[in-house]
Amino acid sequence: MSDWLVLATVMAAACAVVLVVTVLSQRRLQGAADGAAPAPRQETPDVLEYMVMMVGVVYAIVLGLAIAGVWEARGAAQDAVRTEAQALHEVTQRAQVYPADYRERLRTDVDAYVNEVVAGEWPRMIDESELSPRGAELLAAVRTSVAERAPANELEAQAYQPMLDQVALAEDARSARAEGAGQTLPGIVWFGLISGAVITVGLIFTMQIGRSFRELLLAGLFSALIAFLLFLVWDFDAPFGRSGSESADAFRQLFPGATAP
């Protein structure tokens, strides 16, 4: 199921629940009043309006902090991916001063690692929130290929240490990617967000909602907005996405041959 379909389903369900509850509540009140003089519509007490407003403000702050947190975590995860891909690309570019046979072997090692990351490691990272041991082995092979090749001339000597530095940078970025593979928000935060959403939406029934088109429309839009914001937090809570491997595009752009099917 695509993210867009999930979003549409959640928003439609939230609207439907609020509208159905509102209509059924009004029908119950109308049925209880049959045969009796119609009671005037009561005004919502000021203190109740104030409490509803404060609950909404507090929940909006909490929800905003949650969105900011998962957005920041996703940005850091994408930065780590770009850093890792760029570092490996820099290794292959600095190897141009080495002989052709060594360049080809190093390029093969890097391509093997990139293929493992995109095709094998990424789905595992999304589904199981962990990296594959095979990826660590292939990156270690890249380091070995760089470290064990002694420079034969001045140009190779100038490229040797920067290549080692770039491999180390790729390893650090890989470690950061491993740390960001899991969900950002703990379970207790999700409990608070969902409970707050239920309370916030439930409080709108204390505001004497009628069955007029305007009132039903506003109630439905409000519930749909809450559902959308919760979906936004849920979607961003997975820094590398919840389906596919679009977040690995940095590797595809820099290594188009290695990641080709």
Coordinates of C-alpha atoms in Angstrom, one line a residue:
M1 CA 0.0 0.0 0.0
S2 CA 1.5 3.4 -1.0
D3 CA 1.9 6.2 1.4
W4 CA -0.6 8.3 -0.5
L5 CA -3.2 5.6 -0.2
V6 CA -2.5 5.2 3.5
L7 CA -2.8 9.0 4.0
A8 CA -6.1 9.2 2.2
T9 CA -7.5 6.2 4.1
V10 CA -6.5 7.7 7.5
M11 CA -7.9 11.2 6.7
A12 CA -11.1 9.7 5.4
A13 CA -11.5 7.5 8.4
A14 CA -10.9 10.4 10.8
C15 CA -13.5 12.5 9.0
A16 CA -16.0 9.6 8.9
V17 CA -15.7 8.9 12.6
V18 CA -16.3 12.5 13.6
L19 CA -19.2 13.0 11.3
V20 CA -20.9 9.7 12.2
V21 CA -20.5 10.4 15.9
T22 CA -21.9 13.9 15.5
V23 CA -24.9 12.9 13.4
L24 CA -25.7 9.9 15.8
S25 CA -25.4 12.2 18.8
Q26 CA -27.8 14.7 17.3
R27 CA -30.3 12.0 16.3
R28 CA -30.2 10.7 19.9
L29 CA -30.9 14.1 21.3
Q30 CA -33.6 14.7 18.7
G31 CA -35.2 11.4 19.5
A32 CA -35.2 12.1 23.3
A33 CA -36.8 15.4 22.6
D34 CA -39.7 14.0 20.5
G35 CA -43.0 14.8 22.1
A36 CA -41.5 17.5 24.3
A37 CA -41.0 21.2 23.7
P38 CA -37.7 21.8 21.8
A39 CA -35.1 23.0 24.2
P40 CA -33.1 26.0 23.3
R41 CA -29.5 25.4 22.2
Q42 CA -27.2 25.9 25.2
E43 CA -24.2 28.1 24.9
T44 CA -20.8 26.6 25.6
P45 CA -19.5 27.9 29.0
D46 CA -16.6 30.2 28.7
V47 CA -14.4 28.1 31.0
L48 CA -15.0 25.1 28.8
E49 CA -14.0 27.0 25.7
Y50 CA -10.8 28.1 27.5
M51 CA -10.0 24.5 28.5
V52 CA -10.5 23.2 25.0
M53 CA -8.4 26.0 23.6
M54 CA -5.5 25.3 26.1
V55 CA -5.6 21.6 25.4
G56 CA -5.4 22.3 21.6
V57 CA -2.5 24.7 22.1
V58 CA -0.5 22.2 24.3
Y59 CA -1.1 19.4 21.8
A60 CA -0.1 21.7 18.9
I61 CA 3.2 22.4 20.6
V62 CA 3.9 18.8 21.3
L63 CA 2.9 17.8 17.8
G64 CA 5.2 20.6 16.4
L65 CA 8.1 19.4 18.4
A66 CA 7.6 15.8 17.2
I67 CA 7.5 17.0 13.6
A68 CA 10.6 19.1 14.1
G69 CA 12.4 16.1 15.7
V70 CA 11.7 13.6 13.0
W71 CA 12.4 16.1 10.3
E72 CA 15.8 16.9 11.8
A73 CA 16.6 13.2 12.1
R74 CA 15.7 12.6 8.5
G75 CA 17.9 15.4 7.4
A76 CA 20.8 14.1 9.4
A77 CA 20.3 10.6 7.9
Q78 CA 20.3 12.0 4.3
D79 CA 23.4 14.0 5.1
A80 CA 25.1 10.8 6.2
V81 CA 24.1 9.0 2.9
R82 CA 25.4 11.9 0.8
T83 CA 28.7 12.0 2.8
E84 CA 29.2 8.3 2.4
A85 CA 28.5 8.2 -1.3
Q86 CA 30.6 11.3 -2.0
A87 CA 33.6 9.9 0.0
L88 CA 33.6 6.7 -2.0
H89 CA 33.3 8.6 -5.2
E90 CA 36.2 10.8 -4.1
V91 CA 38.3 7.6 -3.5
T92 CA 37.7 6.5 -7.1
Q93 CA 38.6 9.9 -8.5
R94 CA 41.8 10.3 -6.5
A95 CA 42.9 6.9 -7.7
Q96 CA 43.3 8.3 -11.3
V97 CA 47.0 8.8 -10.6
Y98 CA 47.5 5.0 -10.0
P99 CA 48.0 2.4 -12.7
A100 CA 45.0 1.2 -14.7
D101 CA 44.9 -2.3 -13.2
Y102 CA 44.8 -0.9 -9.7
R103 CA 42.2 1.6 -10.6
E104 CA 40.0 -1.1 -12.1
R105 CA 40.4 -3.3 -9.0
L106 CA 39.6 -0.5 -6.6
R107 CA 36.6 0.6 -8.7
T108 CA 35.4 -3.0 -8.7
D109 CA 35.6 -3.1 -4.9
V110 CA 33.8 0.2 -4.5
D111 CA 31.1 -0.9 -7.0
A112 CA 30.6 -4.1 -5.1
Y113 CA 30.0 -2.2 -1.9
V114 CA 27.6 0.2 -3.5
N115 CA 25.6 -2.6 -5.1
E116 CA 25.4 -4.3 -1.7
V117 CA 24.2 -1.1 0.0
V118 CA 21.5 -0.2 -2.6
A119 CA 20.3 -3.6 -3.5
G120 CA 20.8 -5.7 -0.4
E121 CA 21.5 -3.5 2.6
W122 CA 18.9 -0.8 2.0
P123 CA 15.8 -3.1 2.1
R124 CA 17.2 -4.8 5.2
M125 CA 17.8 -1.4 6.8
I126 CA 14.2 -0.3 6.2
D127 CA 12.6 -3.6 7.3
E128 CA 14.9 -4.6 10.2
S129 CA 16.5 -1.3 11.1
E130 CA 20.0 -2.7 10.8
L131 CA 22.9 -2.9 8.3
S132 CA 24.2 -6.1 6.8
P133 CA 27.5 -7.8 7.8
R134 CA 28.2 -8.2 4.1
G135 CA 28.3 -4.4 3.6
A136 CA 30.9 -4.1 6.4
E137 CA 33.0 -6.8 4.8
L138 CA 33.0 -5.1 1.4
L139 CA 33.8 -1.7 2.9
A140 CA 36.7 -3.3 4.8
A141 CA 37.9 -4.7 1.4
V142 CA 37.9 -1.2 0.0
R143 CA 40.0 0.0 2.9
T144 CA 42.4 -2.9 2.5
S145 CA 42.8 -2.2 -1.2
V146 CA 43.7 1.5 -0.5
A147 CA 45.9 0.9 2.5
E148 CA 48.0 -2.0 1.2
R149 CA 48.9 -0.3 -2.1
A150 CA 52.2 1.5 -1.3
P151 CA 52.7 4.7 -3.4
A152 CA 55.2 4.2 -6.2
N153 CA 55.9 7.9 -7.1
E154 CA 55.2 11.4 -5.8
L155 CA 51.7 11.7 -7.4
E156 CA 50.6 8.4 -5.7
A157 CA 52.1 9.6 -2.4
Q158 CA 50.1 12.8 -2.6
A159 CA 46.8 10.8 -3.2
Y160 CA 47.5 8.0 -0.7
Q161 CA 46.6 9.7 2.5
P162 CA 43.6 11.7 1.2
M163 CA 42.2 8.3 -0.1
L164 CA 42.6 6.8 3.3
D165 CA 40.9 9.8 4.9
Q166 CA 38.0 9.5 2.5
V167 CA 37.6 5.8 3.3
A168 CA 37.6 6.7 7.0
L169 CA 34.9 9.3 6.3
A170 CA 32.8 6.7 4.5
E171 CA 33.1 4.4 7.5
D172 CA 32.0 7.2 9.9
A173 CA 29.0 8.0 7.6
R174 CA 28.1 4.3 7.5
S175 CA 28.1 4.2 11.3
A176 CA 25.9 7.3 11.4
R177 CA 23.6 5.6 8.8
A178 CA 23.4 2.6 11.1
E179 CA 22.4 4.7 14.1
G180 CA 19.7 6.4 12.1
A181 CA 18.2 3.2 10.7
G182 CA 15.7 2.8 13.4
Q183 CA 12.7 4.9 14.3
T184 CA 13.3 8.3 15.8
L185 CA 10.4 8.5 18.3
P186 CA 10.1 6.1 21.2
G187 CA 6.9 4.3 22.0
I188 CA 5.9 6.5 24.9
V189 CA 6.0 9.6 22.6
W190 CA 3.7 7.8 20.2
F191 CA 1.3 7.0 23.0
G192 CA 1.2 10.6 23.9
L193 CA 0.6 11.8 20.4
I194 CA -2.2 9.3 19.7
S195 CA -3.8 9.9 23.1
G196 CA -3.5 13.7 22.6
A197 CA -5.1 13.4 19.1
V198 CA -8.1 11.4 20.5
I199 CA -8.6 13.9 23.4
T200 CA -8.2 16.9 21.1
V201 CA -10.7 15.6 18.6
G202 CA -13.0 14.4 21.3
L203 CA -13.2 17.8 22.9
I204 CA -14.8 19.3 19.8
F205 CA -17.9 17.4 20.8
T206 CA -18.2 19.5 23.9
M207 CA -18.6 22.6 21.8
Q208 CA -22.3 22.0 21.0
I209 CA -21.7 20.9 17.4
G210 CA -24.9 20.9 15.3
R211 CA -25.8 19.2 12.1
S212 CA -25.4 22.3 9.8
F213 CA -23.2 21.9 6.8
R214 CA -20.7 24.5 8.1
E215 CA -20.3 22.8 11.5
L216 CA -19.9 19.4 10.0
L217 CA -17.4 20.6 7.5
L218 CA -15.3 22.3 10.1
A219 CA -15.4 19.3 12.3
G220 CA -14.4 17.0 9.5
L221 CA -11.6 19.3 8.3
F222 CA -10.2 19.6 11.8
S223 CA -10.1 15.8 12.3
A224 CA -8.5 15.3 8.9
L225 CA -5.8 17.9 9.8
I226 CA -5.0 16.0 13.0
A227 CA -4.8 12.7 11.0
F228 CA -2.6 14.3 8.4
L229 CA -0.1 15.7 10.9
L230 CA 0.1 12.3 12.7
F231 CA 0.7 10.6 9.3
L232 CA 3.4 13.2 8.7
V233 CA 5.1 12.3 11.9
W234 CA 4.8 8.6 11.2
D235 CA 6.2 8.9 7.7
F236 CA 9.2 11.0 8.8
D237 CA 9.8 8.8 11.8
A238 CA 11.6 6.4 9.4
P239 CA 14.6 8.5 8.4
F240 CA 15.3 6.4 5.3
G241 CA 11.7 6.0 4.2
R242 CA 9.2 3.1 4.7
S243 CA 9.2 1.7 1.2
G244 CA 11.6 1.5 -1.7
S245 CA 15.1 2.9 -1.6
E246 CA 14.6 6.5 -2.9
S247 CA 16.8 7.7 -0.1
A248 CA 19.7 5.9 -1.7
D249 CA 19.6 8.2 -4.7
A250 CA 23.0 9.8 -3.8
F251 CA 24.6 6.4 -4.5
R252 CA 22.8 6.0 -7.8
Q253 CA 23.8 9.5 -9.0
L254 CA 27.5 9.0 -8.3
F255 CA 27.7 5.3 -9.2
P256 CA 25.2 4.8 -12.1
G257 CA 27.0 1.8 -13.5
A258 CA 27.3 0.0 -10.1
T259 CA 23.6 0.4 -9.2
A260 CA 22.2 -0.4 -12.7
P261 CA 19.9 -3.5 -12.6

